[in-house]
mmCIF file of C-alpha atoms in Angstrom:
data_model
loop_
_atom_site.group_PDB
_atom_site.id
_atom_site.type_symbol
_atom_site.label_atom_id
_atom_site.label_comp_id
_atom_site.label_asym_id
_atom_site.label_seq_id
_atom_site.Cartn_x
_atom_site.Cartn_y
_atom_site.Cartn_z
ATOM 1 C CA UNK A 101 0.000 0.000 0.000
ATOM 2 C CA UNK A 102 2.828 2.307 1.037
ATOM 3 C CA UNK A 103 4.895 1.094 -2.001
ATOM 4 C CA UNK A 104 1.988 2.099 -4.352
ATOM 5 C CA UNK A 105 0.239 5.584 -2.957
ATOM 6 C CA UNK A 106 2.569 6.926 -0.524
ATOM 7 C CA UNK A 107 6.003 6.978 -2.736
ATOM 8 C CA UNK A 108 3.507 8.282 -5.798
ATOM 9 C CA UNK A 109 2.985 11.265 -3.488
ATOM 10 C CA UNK A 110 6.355 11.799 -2.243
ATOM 11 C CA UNK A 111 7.824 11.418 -6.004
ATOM 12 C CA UNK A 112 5.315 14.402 -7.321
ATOM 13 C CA UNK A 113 6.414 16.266 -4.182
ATOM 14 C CA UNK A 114 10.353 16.013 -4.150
ATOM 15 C CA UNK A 115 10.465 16.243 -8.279
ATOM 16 C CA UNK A 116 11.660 19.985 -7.971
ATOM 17 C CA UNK A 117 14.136 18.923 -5.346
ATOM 18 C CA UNK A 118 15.277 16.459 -7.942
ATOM 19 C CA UNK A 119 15.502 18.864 -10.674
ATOM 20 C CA UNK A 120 17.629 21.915 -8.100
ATOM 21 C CA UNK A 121 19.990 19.240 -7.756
ATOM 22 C CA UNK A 122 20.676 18.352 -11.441
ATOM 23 C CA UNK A 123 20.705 21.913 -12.059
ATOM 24 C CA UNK A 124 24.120 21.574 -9.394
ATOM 25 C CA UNK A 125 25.711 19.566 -11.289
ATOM 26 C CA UNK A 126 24.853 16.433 -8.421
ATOM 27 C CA UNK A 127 24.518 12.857 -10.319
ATOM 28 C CA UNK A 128 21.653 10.421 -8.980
ATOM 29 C CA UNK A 129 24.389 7.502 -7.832
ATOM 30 C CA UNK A 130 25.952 10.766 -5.579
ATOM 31 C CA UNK A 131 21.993 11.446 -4.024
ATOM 32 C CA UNK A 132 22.126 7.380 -3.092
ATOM 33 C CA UNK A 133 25.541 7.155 -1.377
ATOM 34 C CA UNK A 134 25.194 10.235 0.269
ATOM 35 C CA UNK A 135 21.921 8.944 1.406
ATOM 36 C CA UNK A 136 23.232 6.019 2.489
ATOM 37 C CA UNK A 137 25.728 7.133 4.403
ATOM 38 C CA UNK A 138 23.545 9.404 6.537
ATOM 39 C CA UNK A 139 20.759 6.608 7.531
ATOM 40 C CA UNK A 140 23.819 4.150 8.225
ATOM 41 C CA UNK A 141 25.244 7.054 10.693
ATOM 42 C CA UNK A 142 22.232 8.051 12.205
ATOM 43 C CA UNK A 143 21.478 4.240 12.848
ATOM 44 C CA UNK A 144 24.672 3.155 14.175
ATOM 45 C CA UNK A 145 25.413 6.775 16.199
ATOM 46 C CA UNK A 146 22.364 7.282 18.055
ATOM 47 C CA UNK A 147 20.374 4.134 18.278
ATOM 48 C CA UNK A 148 22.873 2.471 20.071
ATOM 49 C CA UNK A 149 22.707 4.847 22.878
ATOM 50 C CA UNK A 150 19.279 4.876 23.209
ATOM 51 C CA UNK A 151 18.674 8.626 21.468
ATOM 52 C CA UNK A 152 16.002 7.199 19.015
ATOM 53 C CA UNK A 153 14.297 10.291 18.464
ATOM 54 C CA UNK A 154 17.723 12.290 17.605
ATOM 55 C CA UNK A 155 18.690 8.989 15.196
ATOM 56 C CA UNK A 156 15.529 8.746 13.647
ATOM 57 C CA UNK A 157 15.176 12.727 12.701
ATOM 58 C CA UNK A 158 18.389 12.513 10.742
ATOM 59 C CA UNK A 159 17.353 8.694 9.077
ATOM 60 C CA UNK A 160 14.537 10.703 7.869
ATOM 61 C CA UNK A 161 16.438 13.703 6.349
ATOM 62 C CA UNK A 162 18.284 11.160 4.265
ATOM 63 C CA UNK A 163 16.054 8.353 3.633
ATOM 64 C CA UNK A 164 14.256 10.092 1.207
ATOM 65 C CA UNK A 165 16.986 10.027 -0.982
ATOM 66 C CA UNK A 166 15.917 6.748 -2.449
ATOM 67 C CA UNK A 167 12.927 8.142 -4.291
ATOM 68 C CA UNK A 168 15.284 11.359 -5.318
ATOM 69 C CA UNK A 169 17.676 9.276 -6.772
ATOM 70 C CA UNK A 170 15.107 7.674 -9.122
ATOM 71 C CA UNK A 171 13.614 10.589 -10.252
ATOM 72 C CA UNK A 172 16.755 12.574 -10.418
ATOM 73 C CA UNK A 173 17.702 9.623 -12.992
ATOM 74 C CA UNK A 174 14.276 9.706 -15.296
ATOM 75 C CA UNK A 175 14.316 13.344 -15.337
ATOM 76 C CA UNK A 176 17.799 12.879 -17.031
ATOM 77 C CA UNK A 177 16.662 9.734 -19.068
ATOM 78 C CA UNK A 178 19.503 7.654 -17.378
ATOM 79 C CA UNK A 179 17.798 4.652 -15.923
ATOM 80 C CA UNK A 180 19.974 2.323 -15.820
ATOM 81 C CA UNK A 181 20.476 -1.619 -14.550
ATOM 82 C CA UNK A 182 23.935 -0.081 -12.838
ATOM 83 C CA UNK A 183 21.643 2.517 -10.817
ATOM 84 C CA UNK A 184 18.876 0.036 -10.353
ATOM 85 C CA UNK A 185 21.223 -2.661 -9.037
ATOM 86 C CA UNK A 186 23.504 0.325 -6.594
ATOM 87 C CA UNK A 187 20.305 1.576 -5.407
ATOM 88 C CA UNK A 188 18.928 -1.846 -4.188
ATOM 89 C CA UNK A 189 22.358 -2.881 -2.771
ATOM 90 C CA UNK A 190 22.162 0.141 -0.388
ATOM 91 C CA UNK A 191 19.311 0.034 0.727
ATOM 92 C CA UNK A 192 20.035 -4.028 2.403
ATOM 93 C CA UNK A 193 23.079 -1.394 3.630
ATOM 94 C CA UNK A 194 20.840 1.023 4.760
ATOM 95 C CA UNK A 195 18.263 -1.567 6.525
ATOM 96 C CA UNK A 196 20.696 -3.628 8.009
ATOM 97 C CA UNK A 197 22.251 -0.560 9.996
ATOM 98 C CA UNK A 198 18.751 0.669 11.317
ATOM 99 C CA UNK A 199 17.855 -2.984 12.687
ATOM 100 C CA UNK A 200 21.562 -3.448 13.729
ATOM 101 C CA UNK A 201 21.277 0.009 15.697
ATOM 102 C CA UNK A 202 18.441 -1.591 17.612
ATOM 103 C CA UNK A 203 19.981 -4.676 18.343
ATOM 104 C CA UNK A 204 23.195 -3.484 19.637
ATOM 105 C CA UNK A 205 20.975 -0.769 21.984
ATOM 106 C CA UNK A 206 19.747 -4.179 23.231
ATOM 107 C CA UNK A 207 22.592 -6.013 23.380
ATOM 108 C CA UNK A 208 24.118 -3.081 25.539
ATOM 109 C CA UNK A 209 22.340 -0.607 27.792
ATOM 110 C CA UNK A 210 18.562 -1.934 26.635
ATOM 111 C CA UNK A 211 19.395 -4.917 28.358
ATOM 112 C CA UNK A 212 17.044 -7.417 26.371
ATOM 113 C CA UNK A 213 18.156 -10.017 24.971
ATOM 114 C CA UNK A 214 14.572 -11.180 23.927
ATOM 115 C CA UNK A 215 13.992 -7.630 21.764
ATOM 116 C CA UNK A 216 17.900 -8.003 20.501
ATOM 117 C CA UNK A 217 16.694 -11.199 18.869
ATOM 118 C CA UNK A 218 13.611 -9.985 17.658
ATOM 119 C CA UNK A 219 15.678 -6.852 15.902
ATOM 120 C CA UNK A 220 18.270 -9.177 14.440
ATOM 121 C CA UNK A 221 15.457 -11.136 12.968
ATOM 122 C CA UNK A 222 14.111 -8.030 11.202
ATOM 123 C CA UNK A 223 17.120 -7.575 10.160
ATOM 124 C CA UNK A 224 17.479 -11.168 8.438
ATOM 125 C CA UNK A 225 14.238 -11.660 7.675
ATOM 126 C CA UNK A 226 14.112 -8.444 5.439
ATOM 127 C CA UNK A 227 17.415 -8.965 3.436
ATOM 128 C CA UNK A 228 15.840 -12.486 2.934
ATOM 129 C CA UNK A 229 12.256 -11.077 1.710
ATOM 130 C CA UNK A 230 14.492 -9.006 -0.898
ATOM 131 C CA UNK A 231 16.490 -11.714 -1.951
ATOM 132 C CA UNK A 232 13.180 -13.970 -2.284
ATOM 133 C CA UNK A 233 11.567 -11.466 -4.970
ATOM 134 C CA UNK A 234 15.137 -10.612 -6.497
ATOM 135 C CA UNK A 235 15.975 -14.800 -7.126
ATOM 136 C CA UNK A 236 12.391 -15.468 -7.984
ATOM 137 C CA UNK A 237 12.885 -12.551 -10.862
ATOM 138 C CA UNK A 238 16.439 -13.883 -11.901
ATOM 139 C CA UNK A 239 14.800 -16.873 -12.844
ATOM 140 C CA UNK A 240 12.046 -15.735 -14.924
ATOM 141 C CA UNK A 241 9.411 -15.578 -12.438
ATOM 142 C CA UNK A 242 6.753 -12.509 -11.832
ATOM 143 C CA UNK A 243 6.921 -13.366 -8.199
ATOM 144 C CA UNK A 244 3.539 -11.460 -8.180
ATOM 145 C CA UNK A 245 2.634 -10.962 -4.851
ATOM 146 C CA UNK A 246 1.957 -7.901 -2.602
ATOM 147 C CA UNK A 247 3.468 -9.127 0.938
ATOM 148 C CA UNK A 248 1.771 -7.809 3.374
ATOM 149 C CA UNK A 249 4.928 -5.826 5.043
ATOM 150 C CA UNK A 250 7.618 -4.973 2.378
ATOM 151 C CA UNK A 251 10.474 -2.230 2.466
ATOM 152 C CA UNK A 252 8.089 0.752 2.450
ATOM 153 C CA UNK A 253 6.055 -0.877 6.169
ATOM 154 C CA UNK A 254 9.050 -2.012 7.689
ATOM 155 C CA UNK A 255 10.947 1.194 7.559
ATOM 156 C CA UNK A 256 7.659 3.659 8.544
ATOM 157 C CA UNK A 257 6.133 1.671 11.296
ATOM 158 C CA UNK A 258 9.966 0.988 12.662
ATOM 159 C CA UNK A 259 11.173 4.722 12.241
ATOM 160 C CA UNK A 260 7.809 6.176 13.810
ATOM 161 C CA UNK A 261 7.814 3.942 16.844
ATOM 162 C CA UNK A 262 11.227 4.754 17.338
ATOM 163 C CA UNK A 263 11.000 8.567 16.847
ATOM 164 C CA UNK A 264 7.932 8.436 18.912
ATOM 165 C CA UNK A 265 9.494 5.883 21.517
ATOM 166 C CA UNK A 266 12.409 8.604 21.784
ATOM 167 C CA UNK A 267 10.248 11.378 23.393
ATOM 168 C CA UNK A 268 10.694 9.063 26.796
ATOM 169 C CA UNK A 269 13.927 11.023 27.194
ATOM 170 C CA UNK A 270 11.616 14.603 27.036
ATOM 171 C CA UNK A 271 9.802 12.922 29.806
ATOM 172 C CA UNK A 272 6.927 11.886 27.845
ATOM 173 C CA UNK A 273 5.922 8.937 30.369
ATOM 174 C CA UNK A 274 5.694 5.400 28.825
ATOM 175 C CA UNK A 275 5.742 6.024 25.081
ATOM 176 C CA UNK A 276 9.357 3.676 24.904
ATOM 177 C CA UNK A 277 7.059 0.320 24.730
ATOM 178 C CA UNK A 278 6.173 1.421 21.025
ATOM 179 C CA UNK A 279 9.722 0.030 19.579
ATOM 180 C CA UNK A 280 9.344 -3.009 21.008
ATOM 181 C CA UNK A 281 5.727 -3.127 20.074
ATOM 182 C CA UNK A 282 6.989 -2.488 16.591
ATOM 183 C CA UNK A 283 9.782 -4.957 16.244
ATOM 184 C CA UNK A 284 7.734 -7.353 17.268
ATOM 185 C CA UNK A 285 4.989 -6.587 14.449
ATOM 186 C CA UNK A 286 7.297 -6.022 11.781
ATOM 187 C CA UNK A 287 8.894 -9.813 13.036
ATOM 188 C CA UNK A 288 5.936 -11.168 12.472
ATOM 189 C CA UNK A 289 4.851 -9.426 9.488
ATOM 190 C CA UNK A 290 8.040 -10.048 7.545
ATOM 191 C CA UNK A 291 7.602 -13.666 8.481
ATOM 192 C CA UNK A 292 4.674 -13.513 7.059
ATOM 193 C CA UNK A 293 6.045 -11.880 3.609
ATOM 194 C CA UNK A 294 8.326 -14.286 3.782
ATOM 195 C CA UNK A 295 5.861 -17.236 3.699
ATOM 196 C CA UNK A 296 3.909 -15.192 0.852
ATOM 197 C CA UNK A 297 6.738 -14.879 -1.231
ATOM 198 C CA UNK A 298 8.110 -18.714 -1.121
ATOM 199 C CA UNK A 299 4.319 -19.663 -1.837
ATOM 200 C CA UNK A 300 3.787 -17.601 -4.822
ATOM 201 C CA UNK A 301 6.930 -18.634 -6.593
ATOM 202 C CA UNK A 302 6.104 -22.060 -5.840
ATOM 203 C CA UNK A 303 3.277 -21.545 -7.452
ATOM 204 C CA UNK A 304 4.220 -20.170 -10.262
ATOM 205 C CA UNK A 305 7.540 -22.245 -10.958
ATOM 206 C CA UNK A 306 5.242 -25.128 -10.979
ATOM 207 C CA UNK A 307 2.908 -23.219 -13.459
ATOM 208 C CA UNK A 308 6.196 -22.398 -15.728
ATOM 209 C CA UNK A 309 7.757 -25.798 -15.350
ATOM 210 C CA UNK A 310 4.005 -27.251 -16.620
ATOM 211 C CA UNK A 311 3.580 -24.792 -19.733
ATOM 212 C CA UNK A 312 7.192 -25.980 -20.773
ATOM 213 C CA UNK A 313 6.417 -29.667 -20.371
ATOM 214 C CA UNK A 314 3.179 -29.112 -22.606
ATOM 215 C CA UNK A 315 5.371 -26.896 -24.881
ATOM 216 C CA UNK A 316 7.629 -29.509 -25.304
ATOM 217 C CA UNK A 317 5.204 -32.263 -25.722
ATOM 218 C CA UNK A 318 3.268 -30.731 -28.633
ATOM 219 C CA UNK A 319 6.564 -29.662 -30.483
ATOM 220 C CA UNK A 320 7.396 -33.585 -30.005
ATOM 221 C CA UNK A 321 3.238 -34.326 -31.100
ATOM 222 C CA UNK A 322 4.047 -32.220 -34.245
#
C-alpha cells in the first residue's frame, strides 16, 4: 500500500528537489551514497545509545533520498540496470544498519536479549524477503505478490515507533514500549512476507515448469 500511494505522493512532491539538484551539477548515484551514508550514521550513532528520536530525525532527512535518486535519474533519461542494481544494494546497507542500531541498543544498555533477537530477525528476515523477490525474478518468475509488510512498512512503522518511543527522554511517560511493540509486528509481518513470497513462486515455478512440459510435448506431437 505504502509502495503504491505513498512513494507516488512523495515522487510528485520532491520532483523539484530532484531537478535543483541536477541543475548543481549532483549525479543520482551521488543522491544514493550520500543517502546512504547518513541513515547508516544516524542508525549506528544514536540508536545504540538509546537517542532514538535524535537517530531517527536525521534517518529521515536522508532516507528520502531513495525516491530522489530515481527521479533525479528519469528526469535525465539515465535509468539504468547499474543505478537500479547500486540503489537496491544500499538500501540491504541502509536496513541492516537501522535494525543493527536496535539490536546493539539491546545487546548493551537496553538490556534485552529477547527484543535483541527480535531486531536481528528483522534484520534477516528483510534482506531475505528481498532476496526472495530478487531470485524469484532472476529466474524468470513474476513473483507477483503484494506481501503484506515490504520495504516501504518495515521502515515507517519501525522509524515512527522509534522517533515516537524517543520522546521518553523529554519525559513523555511510557511512550518507549512502542519500539518493542513495533519490532515485534514487523517480526511477524516479515515472516509472514516471507511465507507469501516462497508460496507464490512455488506456485508459479510449478505453473512455468508445466507450460514448458506441454510446450515440449506438442513440439514432439508435431
Amino acid at each position: 500500500m505504502l509502495n503504491k500511494y505513498a512513494r507516488a505522493f512523495f515522487t510528485r512532491v520532491l520532483t523539484p528537489f530532484a531537478a535543483f539538484l541536477i541543475r548543481r551539477g549532483v549525479s543520482p548515484d551521488t543522491v544514493t551514497l550520500i543517502g546512504t551514508a547518513g541513515v547508516v550514521a544516524g542508525a549506528l550513532v544514536f540508536y545504540p545509545r538509546g537517542e532514538f528520536f535524535w537517530g531517527t530525525v536525521v534517518i529521515t532527512l536522508f532516507v528520502f533520498s531513495d525516491l530522489v535518486d530515481g527521479n533525479m535519474a528519469r528526469q535525465l533519461g539515465r535509468s539504468s540496470r547499474w543505478g537500479a542494481f547500486l540503489d537496491s544494494t544500499l538500501d540491504r546497507v541502509a536496513d541492516g544498519a537501522i535494525f543493527g542500531g536496535f539490536a546493539l541498543w539491546y545487546a548493551g544498555r537496553g538490556d534485552d536479549i529477547a527484543l535483541c533477537a527480535v531486531s536481528i530477525f528483522c534484520l534477516a528476515s528483510g534482506q531475505v524477503v528481498s532476496y526472495t523477490k530478487a531470485r524469484g525474478e532472476s529466474i524468470g518468475l513474476p513473483v507477483a505478490v503484494n506481501g503484506l509488510v515490504e520495504r516501504a512498512e518495515r521502515l515507517v512503522i519501525s522509524l515512527v515507533a522509534a522517533g515516537f518511543s524517543g520522546l521518553h527522554a523529554f519525559g513523555v511517560p511510557g511512550i518507549q514500549v512502542l519500539l518493542p511493540i513495533a519490532l515485534w509486528i514487523v517480526a511477524v509481518g516479515s515472516l509472514i512476507t516471507l511465507i507469501q513470497r516462497v508460496v507464490t513462486v512455488r506456485r508459479e515455478s510449478a505453473e512455468a515448469d508445466a507450460e514448458a512440459r506441454n510446450a515440449s510435448h506438442g513440439g514432439a506431437a508435431t
